[in-house]
mmCIF file of C-alpha atoms in Angstrom:
data_model
loop_
_atom_site.group_PDB
_atom_site.id
_atom_site.type_symbol
_atom_site.label_atom_id
_atom_site.label_comp_id
_atom_site.label_asym_id
_atom_site.label_seq_id
_atom_site.Cartn_x
_atom_site.Cartn_y
_atom_site.Cartn_z
ATOM 1 C CA MET A 1 0.000 0.000 0.000
ATOM 2 C CA ILE A 2 0.936 3.656 -0.217
ATOM 3 C CA LEU A 3 0.649 6.368 2.438
ATOM 4 C CA ILE A 4 -0.403 9.858 1.361
ATOM 5 C CA THR A 5 0.091 12.837 3.657
ATOM 6 C CA GLY A 6 -2.389 15.633 3.039
ATOM 7 C CA GLY A 7 -4.612 13.245 1.100
ATOM 8 C CA ALA A 8 -7.796 15.114 2.038
ATOM 9 C CA GLY A 9 -6.523 18.380 0.577
ATOM 10 C CA PHE A 10 -6.841 19.714 -2.947
ATOM 11 C CA ILE A 11 -4.000 17.998 -4.815
ATOM 12 C CA GLY A 12 -3.773 15.032 -2.443
ATOM 13 C CA GLY A 13 -7.510 14.382 -2.655
ATOM 14 C CA ASN A 14 -7.432 14.520 -6.436
ATOM 15 C CA PHE A 15 -4.499 12.121 -6.349
ATOM 16 C CA VAL A 16 -6.525 9.601 -4.314
ATOM 17 C CA HIS A 17 -9.264 9.630 -6.960
ATOM 18 C CA HIS A 18 -6.779 9.518 -9.838
ATOM 19 C CA TRP A 19 -4.796 6.639 -8.315
ATOM 20 C CA LEU A 20 -7.879 4.484 -7.847
ATOM 21 C CA ALA A 21 -9.290 5.286 -11.295
ATOM 22 C CA ARG A 22 -5.931 4.719 -12.977
ATOM 23 C CA GLN A 23 -5.487 1.249 -11.501
ATOM 24 C CA GLY A 24 -9.110 0.189 -11.675
ATOM 25 C CA ALA A 25 -11.127 0.525 -8.498
ATOM 26 C CA ALA A 26 -11.474 -3.215 -7.907
ATOM 27 C CA SER A 27 -7.749 -3.951 -8.071
ATOM 28 C CA ALA A 28 -6.193 -0.650 -6.999
ATOM 29 C CA GLU A 29 -3.414 -0.656 -4.436
ATOM 30 C CA PRO A 30 -4.932 0.526 -1.138
ATOM 31 C CA ILE A 31 -4.262 3.967 0.270
ATOM 32 C CA VAL A 32 -3.793 5.302 3.776
ATOM 33 C CA VAL A 33 -4.456 9.043 4.011
ATOM 34 C CA PHE A 34 -2.621 10.813 6.835
ATOM 35 C CA ASP A 35 -4.149 14.281 7.236
ATOM 36 C CA LYS A 36 -4.493 16.788 10.052
ATOM 37 C CA LEU A 37 -7.797 18.002 8.544
ATOM 38 C CA THR A 38 -7.119 21.699 8.925
ATOM 39 C CA TYR A 39 -9.516 24.216 7.338
ATOM 40 C CA ALA A 40 -8.384 23.083 3.839
ATOM 41 C CA GLY A 41 -8.424 19.335 4.552
ATOM 42 C CA ASN A 42 -11.874 17.996 3.800
ATOM 43 C CA PRO A 43 -12.820 14.321 4.220
ATOM 44 C CA HIS A 44 -15.801 14.930 1.909
ATOM 45 C CA THR A 45 -13.267 15.221 -0.913
ATOM 46 C CA ILE A 46 -12.446 11.525 -0.551
ATOM 47 C CA ALA A 47 -15.771 10.338 0.871
ATOM 48 C CA GLY A 48 -16.286 7.732 -1.843
ATOM 49 C CA PRO A 49 -12.927 5.960 -1.405
ATOM 50 C CA LEU A 50 -13.313 6.087 2.396
ATOM 51 C CA LYS A 51 -16.806 4.586 2.246
ATOM 52 C CA SER A 52 -15.716 1.805 -0.124
ATOM 53 C CA GLY A 53 -12.709 0.913 2.024
ATOM 54 C CA GLN A 54 -10.230 1.651 -0.756
ATOM 55 C CA ALA A 55 -8.779 4.407 1.412
ATOM 56 C CA THR A 56 -8.269 4.669 5.172
ATOM 57 C CA LEU A 57 -8.051 8.010 6.977
ATOM 58 C CA ILE A 58 -5.742 8.753 9.912
ATOM 59 C CA GLN A 59 -6.389 12.205 11.362
ATOM 60 C CA ALA A 60 -3.042 13.390 12.727
ATOM 61 C CA ASP A 61 -0.322 16.004 12.329
ATOM 62 C CA ILE A 62 2.810 15.027 10.377
ATOM 63 C CA ALA A 63 4.791 16.798 13.110
ATOM 64 C CA ASP A 64 3.444 14.214 15.610
ATOM 65 C CA ARG A 65 6.215 11.648 15.387
ATOM 66 C CA ASP A 66 4.418 9.083 17.526
ATOM 67 C CA ALA A 67 1.428 9.146 15.186
ATOM 68 C CA VAL A 68 3.655 8.860 12.120
ATOM 69 C CA ARG A 69 5.615 6.005 13.671
ATOM 70 C CA GLN A 70 2.447 4.106 14.537
ATOM 71 C CA ALA A 71 1.002 4.588 11.029
ATOM 72 C CA LEU A 72 4.169 3.260 9.397
ATOM 73 C CA ALA A 73 4.394 0.276 11.717
ATOM 74 C CA THR A 74 0.729 -0.603 11.271
ATOM 75 C CA HIS A 75 0.331 -0.177 7.526
ATOM 76 C CA ARG A 76 3.859 -0.888 6.198
ATOM 77 C CA PRO A 77 3.692 1.315 3.075
ATOM 78 C CA ARG A 78 5.987 0.659 0.137
ATOM 79 C CA ALA A 79 5.904 4.384 -0.710
ATOM 80 C CA ILE A 80 5.081 7.689 0.977
ATOM 81 C CA LEU A 81 3.690 10.564 -1.080
ATOM 82 C CA HIS A 82 4.094 13.786 0.861
ATOM 83 C CA PHE A 83 1.443 16.344 -0.164
ATOM 84 C CA ALA A 84 0.760 17.799 3.296
ATOM 85 C CA ALA A 85 1.591 21.504 3.425
ATOM 86 C CA GLU A 86 0.292 24.924 4.303
ATOM 87 C CA SER A 87 0.138 26.447 0.849
ATOM 88 C CA HIS A 88 -1.536 29.855 0.670
ATOM 89 C CA VAL A 89 0.841 32.813 0.242
ATOM 90 C CA ASP A 90 -1.507 35.370 1.795
ATOM 91 C CA ARG A 91 -2.042 33.217 4.872
ATOM 92 C CA SER A 92 1.736 32.865 5.235
ATOM 93 C CA ILE A 93 2.067 36.660 5.257
ATOM 94 C CA HIS A 94 -0.533 36.987 8.027
ATOM 95 C CA GLY A 95 0.725 34.017 10.060
ATOM 96 C CA PRO A 96 4.049 32.433 9.041
ATOM 97 C CA GLY A 97 4.348 30.242 12.136
ATOM 98 C CA GLU A 98 1.943 27.577 10.881
ATOM 99 C CA PHE A 99 3.922 27.335 7.664
ATOM 100 C CA ILE A 100 7.193 26.740 9.489
ATOM 101 C CA HIS A 101 5.511 24.163 11.722
ATOM 102 C CA THR A 102 3.908 22.104 8.965
ATOM 103 C CA ASN A 103 6.203 22.583 6.000
ATOM 104 C CA MET A 104 9.559 22.417 7.784
ATOM 105 C CA VAL A 105 9.106 20.842 11.228
ATOM 106 C CA GLY A 106 6.463 18.486 9.874
ATOM 107 C CA THR A 107 8.600 17.409 6.930
ATOM 108 C CA PHE A 108 11.595 16.904 9.235
ATOM 109 C CA SER A 109 9.514 14.734 11.580
ATOM 110 C CA LEU A 110 8.166 12.708 8.678
ATOM 111 C CA LEU A 111 11.648 12.206 7.244
ATOM 112 C CA GLU A 112 13.073 11.097 10.588
ATOM 113 C CA GLU A 113 10.363 8.498 11.122
ATOM 114 C CA THR A 114 10.574 7.375 7.507
ATOM 115 C CA ARG A 115 14.335 6.950 7.801
ATOM 116 C CA ALA A 116 13.924 4.721 10.848
ATOM 117 C CA TYR A 117 11.153 2.724 9.159
ATOM 118 C CA TRP A 118 13.138 2.327 5.935
ATOM 119 C CA GLY A 119 16.250 1.340 7.874
ATOM 120 C CA GLY A 120 14.408 -1.665 9.326
ATOM 121 C CA MET A 121 13.479 -3.102 5.911
ATOM 122 C CA ASN A 122 15.255 -5.909 4.119
ATOM 123 C CA GLU A 123 17.520 -4.946 1.231
ATOM 124 C CA ALA A 124 14.981 -5.628 -1.527
ATOM 125 C CA ASP A 125 12.238 -3.598 0.158
ATOM 126 C CA GLN A 126 14.665 -0.742 0.810
ATOM 127 C CA ALA A 127 15.578 -0.623 -2.868
ATOM 128 C CA ALA A 128 11.921 -0.556 -3.944
ATOM 129 C CA PHE A 129 10.797 2.044 -1.388
ATOM 130 C CA ARG A 130 10.240 5.693 -2.397
ATOM 131 C CA PHE A 131 9.567 8.930 -0.506
ATOM 132 C CA LEU A 132 8.016 11.383 -2.989
ATOM 133 C CA HIS A 133 7.919 15.004 -1.868
ATOM 134 C CA VAL A 134 5.473 17.323 -3.658
ATOM 135 C CA SER A 135 6.698 20.923 -3.809
ATOM 136 C CA THR A 136 6.165 24.146 -5.734
ATOM 137 C CA ASP A 137 7.746 26.346 -8.392
ATOM 138 C CA GLU A 138 7.552 29.267 -5.941
ATOM 139 C CA VAL A 139 10.808 28.133 -4.315
ATOM 140 C CA TYR A 140 12.614 29.512 -7.374
ATOM 141 C CA GLY A 141 11.419 33.072 -6.847
ATOM 142 C CA SER A 142 10.184 35.380 -9.579
ATOM 143 C CA LEU A 143 10.890 35.745 -13.304
ATOM 144 C CA SER A 144 10.872 38.776 -15.560
ATOM 145 C CA ASP A 145 8.897 38.653 -18.778
ATOM 146 C CA THR A 146 12.026 37.644 -20.707
ATOM 147 C CA ASP A 147 13.698 35.220 -18.278
ATOM 148 C CA PRO A 148 13.880 31.550 -19.247
ATOM 149 C CA ALA A 149 11.471 29.245 -17.401
ATOM 150 C CA PHE A 150 12.478 27.558 -14.152
ATOM 151 C CA SER A 151 14.490 24.378 -14.592
ATOM 152 C CA GLU A 152 15.704 21.895 -11.991
ATOM 153 C CA ALA A 153 19.026 23.782 -12.019
ATOM 154 C CA THR A 154 17.480 27.182 -11.196
ATOM 155 C CA ALA A 155 18.808 28.624 -7.934
ATOM 156 C CA TYR A 156 16.320 28.886 -5.072
ATOM 157 C CA ALA A 157 15.155 32.424 -4.254
ATOM 158 C CA PRO A 158 11.881 32.216 -2.266
ATOM 159 C CA ASN A 159 10.095 35.520 -1.668
ATOM 160 C CA SER A 160 7.308 34.682 0.810
ATOM 161 C CA PRO A 161 7.160 32.801 4.119
ATOM 162 C CA TYR A 162 5.248 30.071 2.263
ATOM 163 C CA SER A 163 7.828 29.581 -0.471
ATOM 164 C CA ALA A 164 10.698 29.864 2.030
ATOM 165 C CA SER A 165 9.174 27.111 4.159
ATOM 166 C CA LYS A 166 8.724 24.913 1.090
ATOM 167 C CA ALA A 167 12.308 25.613 0.019
ATOM 168 C CA GLY A 168 13.458 24.488 3.457
ATOM 169 C CA SER A 169 11.481 21.261 3.143
ATOM 170 C CA ASP A 170 12.990 20.629 -0.312
ATOM 171 C CA HIS A 171 16.483 21.009 1.111
ATOM 172 C CA LEU A 172 15.699 18.595 3.931
ATOM 173 C CA VAL A 173 14.481 15.965 1.474
ATOM 174 C CA ARG A 174 17.603 16.390 -0.630
ATOM 175 C CA ALA A 175 19.818 16.117 2.471
ATOM 176 C CA TYR A 176 18.158 12.916 3.661
ATOM 177 C CA HIS A 177 18.900 11.302 0.320
ATOM 178 C CA HIS A 178 22.511 12.421 0.133
ATOM 179 C CA THR A 179 23.314 11.911 3.826
ATOM 180 C CA TYR A 180 21.329 8.796 4.702
ATOM 181 C CA GLY A 181 20.617 7.232 1.316
ATOM 182 C CA LEU A 182 16.824 7.531 1.700
ATOM 183 C CA PRO A 183 15.376 7.000 -1.808
ATOM 184 C CA THR A 184 13.593 10.300 -2.310
ATOM 185 C CA LEU A 185 11.940 11.991 -5.276
ATOM 186 C CA THR A 186 10.899 15.666 -5.446
ATOM 187 C CA THR A 187 8.441 17.294 -7.827
ATOM 188 C CA ASN A 188 8.109 21.069 -8.166
ATOM 189 C CA CYS A 189 4.837 21.979 -9.834
ATOM 190 C CA SER A 190 3.307 25.129 -11.265
ATOM 191 C CA ASN A 191 -0.096 26.533 -10.222
ATOM 192 C CA ASN A 192 -2.702 23.769 -10.013
ATOM 193 C CA TYR A 193 -6.431 24.174 -10.641
ATOM 194 C CA GLY A 194 -9.368 21.827 -10.960
ATOM 195 C CA PRO A 195 -12.024 19.996 -8.877
ATOM 196 C CA TYR A 196 -12.022 20.189 -5.054
ATOM 197 C CA HIS A 197 -9.958 23.405 -5.051
ATOM 198 C CA PHE A 198 -10.366 25.272 -1.769
ATOM 199 C CA PRO A 199 -12.080 28.603 -2.449
ATOM 200 C CA GLU A 200 -9.372 30.881 -1.061
ATOM 201 C CA LYS A 201 -7.307 30.349 -4.250
ATOM 202 C CA LEU A 202 -7.713 32.495 -7.358
ATOM 203 C CA ILE A 203 -9.763 30.304 -9.707
ATOM 204 C CA PRO A 204 -12.357 28.897 -7.279
ATOM 205 C CA LEU A 205 -12.633 32.277 -5.540
ATOM 206 C CA MET A 206 -13.449 33.980 -8.844
ATOM 207 C CA ILE A 207 -16.017 31.326 -9.791
ATOM 208 C CA LEU A 208 -17.844 31.421 -6.474
ATOM 209 C CA ASN A 209 -17.682 35.194 -5.994
ATOM 210 C CA ALA A 210 -19.030 35.679 -9.494
ATOM 211 C CA LEU A 211 -21.972 33.368 -8.830
ATOM 212 C CA ASP A 212 -22.649 35.109 -5.508
ATOM 213 C CA GLY A 213 -22.666 38.557 -7.120
ATOM 214 C CA LYS A 214 -19.595 39.642 -5.153
ATOM 215 C CA PRO A 215 -16.569 41.639 -6.377
ATOM 216 C CA LEU A 216 -13.843 39.706 -8.194
ATOM 217 C CA PRO A 217 -10.696 41.059 -6.468
ATOM 218 C CA VAL A 218 -7.617 41.185 -8.711
ATOM 219 C CA TYR A 219 -4.267 42.079 -7.122
ATOM 220 C CA GLY A 220 -2.338 45.068 -8.459
ATOM 221 C CA ASP A 221 -2.511 45.505 -12.221
ATOM 222 C CA GLY A 222 -3.518 41.883 -12.827
ATOM 223 C CA LEU A 223 -0.527 41.260 -15.086
ATOM 224 C CA ASN A 224 1.237 38.711 -12.885
ATOM 225 C CA ILE A 225 1.831 35.557 -14.914
ATOM 226 C CA ARG A 226 1.411 31.967 -13.768
ATOM 227 C CA ASP A 227 1.897 28.628 -15.508
ATOM 228 C CA TRP A 228 -1.412 26.783 -14.976
ATOM 229 C CA LEU A 229 -1.461 22.994 -14.553
ATOM 230 C CA TYR A 230 -4.698 20.999 -14.462
ATOM 231 C CA VAL A 231 -4.605 19.001 -11.233
ATOM 232 C CA ARG A 232 -5.282 15.583 -12.793
ATOM 233 C CA ASP A 233 -2.350 16.144 -15.193
ATOM 234 C CA HIS A 234 -0.237 16.797 -12.102
ATOM 235 C CA CYS A 235 -1.514 13.611 -10.467
ATOM 236 C CA GLU A 236 -0.555 11.566 -13.522
ATOM 237 C CA ALA A 237 2.914 13.133 -13.494
ATOM 238 C CA ILE A 238 3.351 12.071 -9.861
ATOM 239 C CA CYS A 239 2.254 8.516 -10.691
ATOM 240 C CA GLN A 240 4.819 8.336 -13.456
ATOM 241 C CA VAL A 241 7.612 9.847 -11.368
ATOM 242 C CA LEU A 242 6.860 7.307 -8.635
ATOM 243 C CA GLU A 243 7.111 4.497 -11.189
ATOM 244 C CA LYS A 244 10.038 5.695 -13.304
ATOM 245 C CA GLY A 245 11.874 8.460 -11.440
ATOM 246 C CA ARG A 246 15.496 8.088 -10.390
ATOM 247 C CA ALA A 247 16.023 8.205 -6.633
ATOM 248 C CA GLY A 248 17.423 11.526 -5.469
ATOM 249 C CA GLU A 249 16.200 13.428 -8.522
ATOM 250 C CA VAL A 250 13.995 16.505 -8.867
ATOM 251 C CA TYR A 251 11.368 16.795 -11.613
ATOM 252 C CA ASN A 252 9.635 20.045 -12.542
ATOM 253 C CA VAL A 253 5.990 19.622 -13.564
ATOM 254 C CA GLY A 254 4.429 22.407 -15.613
ATOM 255 C CA GLY A 255 1.234 22.915 -17.586
ATOM 256 C CA ILE A 256 2.910 24.888 -20.419
ATOM 257 C CA ASN A 257 0.146 27.476 -19.980
ATOM 258 C CA GLU A 258 1.564 30.907 -19.064
ATOM 259 C CA ILE A 259 -1.381 33.233 -18.534
ATOM 260 C CA LYS A 260 -1.814 36.652 -16.921
ATOM 261 C CA ASN A 261 -4.020 36.687 -13.826
ATOM 262 C CA ILE A 262 -6.464 39.138 -15.379
ATOM 263 C CA ASP A 263 -6.817 36.854 -18.419
ATOM 264 C CA VAL A 264 -7.591 33.920 -16.116
ATOM 265 C CA VAL A 265 -10.349 35.964 -14.478
ATOM 266 C CA THR A 266 -11.866 37.199 -17.744
ATOM 267 C CA THR A 267 -11.804 33.655 -19.153
ATOM 268 C CA ILE A 268 -13.754 32.425 -16.123
ATOM 269 C CA CYS A 269 -16.225 35.265 -16.581
ATOM 270 C CA ARG A 270 -16.818 34.322 -20.209
ATOM 271 C CA LYS A 271 -17.344 30.649 -19.300
ATOM 272 C CA LEU A 272 -19.886 31.624 -16.665
ATOM 273 C CA ASP A 273 -21.619 33.954 -19.128
ATOM 274 C CA GLU A 274 -22.124 30.881 -21.345
ATOM 275 C CA LEU A 275 -23.019 28.322 -18.677
ATOM 276 C CA ARG A 276 -24.792 30.360 -15.957
ATOM 277 C CA PRO A 277 -25.754 33.825 -17.261
ATOM 278 C CA ARG A 278 -26.545 36.523 -14.714
ATOM 279 C CA ALA A 279 -30.241 37.078 -14.137
ATOM 280 C CA ASP A 280 -29.884 40.779 -15.006
ATOM 281 C CA GLY A 281 -28.172 40.009 -18.305
ATOM 282 C CA ALA A 282 -24.962 41.816 -17.323
ATOM 283 C CA ARG A 283 -21.516 40.335 -17.910
ATOM 284 C CA TYR A 284 -19.598 38.847 -14.997
ATOM 285 C CA GLU A 285 -16.594 40.974 -15.985
ATOM 286 C CA SER A 286 -18.472 43.961 -14.534
ATOM 287 C CA GLN A 287 -17.726 42.505 -11.072
ATOM 288 C CA ILE A 288 -13.919 42.738 -11.498
ATOM 289 C CA THR A 289 -12.324 45.028 -8.902
ATOM 290 C CA TYR A 290 -8.622 45.871 -8.645
ATOM 291 C CA VAL A 291 -7.239 45.816 -5.089
ATOM 292 C CA LYS A 292 -3.932 46.642 -3.446
ATOM 293 C CA ASP A 293 -1.221 44.136 -4.341
ATOM 294 C CA ARG A 294 0.089 41.726 -1.732
ATOM 295 C CA PRO A 295 3.628 42.201 -0.360
ATOM 296 C CA GLY A 296 6.382 40.458 -2.310
ATOM 297 C CA HIS A 297 4.023 39.363 -5.091
ATOM 298 C CA ASP A 298 6.135 37.405 -7.584
ATOM 299 C CA ARG A 299 5.707 38.736 -11.110
ATOM 300 C CA ARG A 300 5.971 35.568 -13.182
ATOM 301 C CA TYR A 301 6.357 31.814 -12.761
ATOM 302 C CA ALA A 302 7.055 29.447 -15.615
ATOM 303 C CA ILE A 303 8.176 25.809 -15.575
ATOM 304 C CA ASP A 304 10.471 24.122 -18.076
ATOM 305 C CA PRO A 305 9.167 20.501 -18.042
ATOM 306 C CA SER A 306 11.708 19.157 -20.542
ATOM 307 C CA LYS A 307 13.402 16.870 -17.987
ATOM 308 C CA ILE A 308 10.222 15.027 -17.000
ATOM 309 C CA GLN A 309 9.218 14.806 -20.654
ATOM 310 C CA ARG A 310 12.615 13.432 -21.635
ATOM 311 C CA GLU A 311 13.248 11.014 -18.756
ATOM 312 C CA ILE A 312 9.717 9.994 -17.741
ATOM 313 C CA GLY A 313 7.689 10.549 -20.903
ATOM 314 C CA TRP A 314 5.015 12.707 -19.231
ATOM 315 C CA LYS A 315 3.363 15.754 -20.754
ATOM 316 C CA PRO A 316 0.106 17.524 -19.843
ATOM 317 C CA ALA A 317 -3.039 16.274 -21.540
ATOM 318 C CA GLU A 318 -5.140 19.398 -20.883
ATOM 319 C CA THR A 319 -4.835 22.856 -22.356
ATOM 320 C CA PHE A 320 -5.991 25.748 -20.198
ATOM 321 C CA GLU A 321 -9.113 25.952 -22.365
ATOM 322 C CA THR A 322 -10.115 22.330 -21.781
ATOM 323 C CA GLY A 323 -9.051 22.358 -18.131
ATOM 324 C CA ILE A 324 -10.925 25.523 -17.210
ATOM 325 C CA ASN A 325 -14.059 24.214 -18.946
ATOM 326 C CA LYS A 326 -13.930 21.111 -16.738
ATOM 327 C CA THR A 327 -13.200 23.183 -13.640
ATOM 328 C CA VAL A 328 -16.021 25.712 -14.065
ATOM 329 C CA SER A 329 -18.466 22.915 -14.851
ATOM 330 C CA TRP A 330 -17.391 20.983 -11.756
ATOM 331 C CA PHE A 331 -17.990 23.962 -9.476
ATOM 332 C CA LEU A 332 -21.401 24.523 -11.031
ATOM 333 C CA GLU A 333 -22.368 20.896 -10.430
ATOM 334 C CA ASN A 334 -21.034 20.270 -6.908
ATOM 335 C CA ASN A 335 -22.844 22.583 -4.523
ATOM 336 C CA ASP A 336 -22.859 19.971 -1.753
ATOM 337 C CA TRP A 337 -19.057 19.873 -1.600
ATOM 338 C CA ILE A 338 -18.828 23.660 -1.812
ATOM 339 C CA ASP A 339 -21.226 24.049 1.102
ATOM 340 C CA THR A 340 -19.075 21.784 3.295
ATOM 341 C CA VAL A 341 -15.972 23.978 2.891
ATOM 342 C CA ARG A 342 -17.551 27.411 3.120
ATOM 343 C CA SER A 343 -17.428 27.564 6.907
ATOM 344 C CA GLY A 344 -17.496 30.656 9.062
ATOM 345 C CA ALA A 345 -13.725 30.473 9.463
ATOM 346 C CA TYR A 346 -13.262 30.573 5.699
ATOM 347 C CA ARG A 347 -15.589 33.569 5.317
ATOM 348 C CA ASP A 348 -13.752 35.387 8.113
ATOM 349 C CA TRP A 349 -10.436 34.796 6.342
ATOM 350 C CA ILE A 350 -11.671 36.137 3.006
ATOM 351 C CA SER A 351 -13.049 39.217 4.748
ATOM 352 C CA GLN A 352 -9.775 39.833 6.603
ATOM 353 C CA ASN A 353 -7.505 39.368 3.591
ATOM 354 C CA TYR A 354 -9.395 41.416 1.032
ATOM 355 C CA ALA A 355 -11.005 44.107 3.188
ATOM 356 C CA GLU A 356 -7.608 45.585 4.026
ATOM 357 C CA ARG A 357 -6.705 45.827 0.307
ATOM 358 C CA THR A 358 -9.671 47.882 -0.877
#
């Protein structure tokens, strides 16, 4: 079996569904999800696999070494996929401590317990074992409009508490491979979007605010550029890296879709105009509002995925056009899931973050 940290979150939850569908539900390798279930961890995301018994949920913090040790001893995974992370830049600006705790202390604790667990295996099981760490392109910093895209050789230059904490976790994973021989893999991905995306992030926030008749807040001039990766394409990349990746290596995973933030928002507005027109006949673009930029806002991210294409054979299946169509449709069709995540705490956060920028 495999153990997935953060498997009730956005990317981890999508990975659970993708893993089971990819292998065939009846014969799929079982999954243990290890998740603290913070505000962004939602067991409803993986309710089907939990109900069917294809996945088991352990609610615990990755920084709790006793809980990690017990999970490893009980379930004996042949691989650990480490998705668990605090991941929202704005939240890291307001409260960096949680990001240091989860992303650095938590990753350290997980690595220490994994090293002890791996050290007790026989030689064949040690050779087959993998620890796959899921990270972000934000560790590389910011690009100008003319800079080449991030490669695996790009120097780290994180600009927010979030990206700095993820950079620290990347370095720990690298060190545990080179110092202790732990067979690790690291993936650094570009901006994900798709089903089950928590509504504090740009794309789901724009969809839901538009439908609710609320302003669509765009930071600064809206010209910041991101490389958008459909989440199920990312999940397939992780599957292939787990199968084919060389221990100790880093693989950048990008969607090859560089798009300005304002163009992302206007595209969503046009899709909603087609699929769910406003009752008053107005365009959703009329709800766009420009707000004060966030501190240290990186101008551009772009991933060069040539290494994973060359060594693994992966490339994204979705364009931004096809991916955003699927995403908008999913949010229009899944009100029950949306209702479960739109708690009072979430609404308070949105109010705090955007009210101060008006």
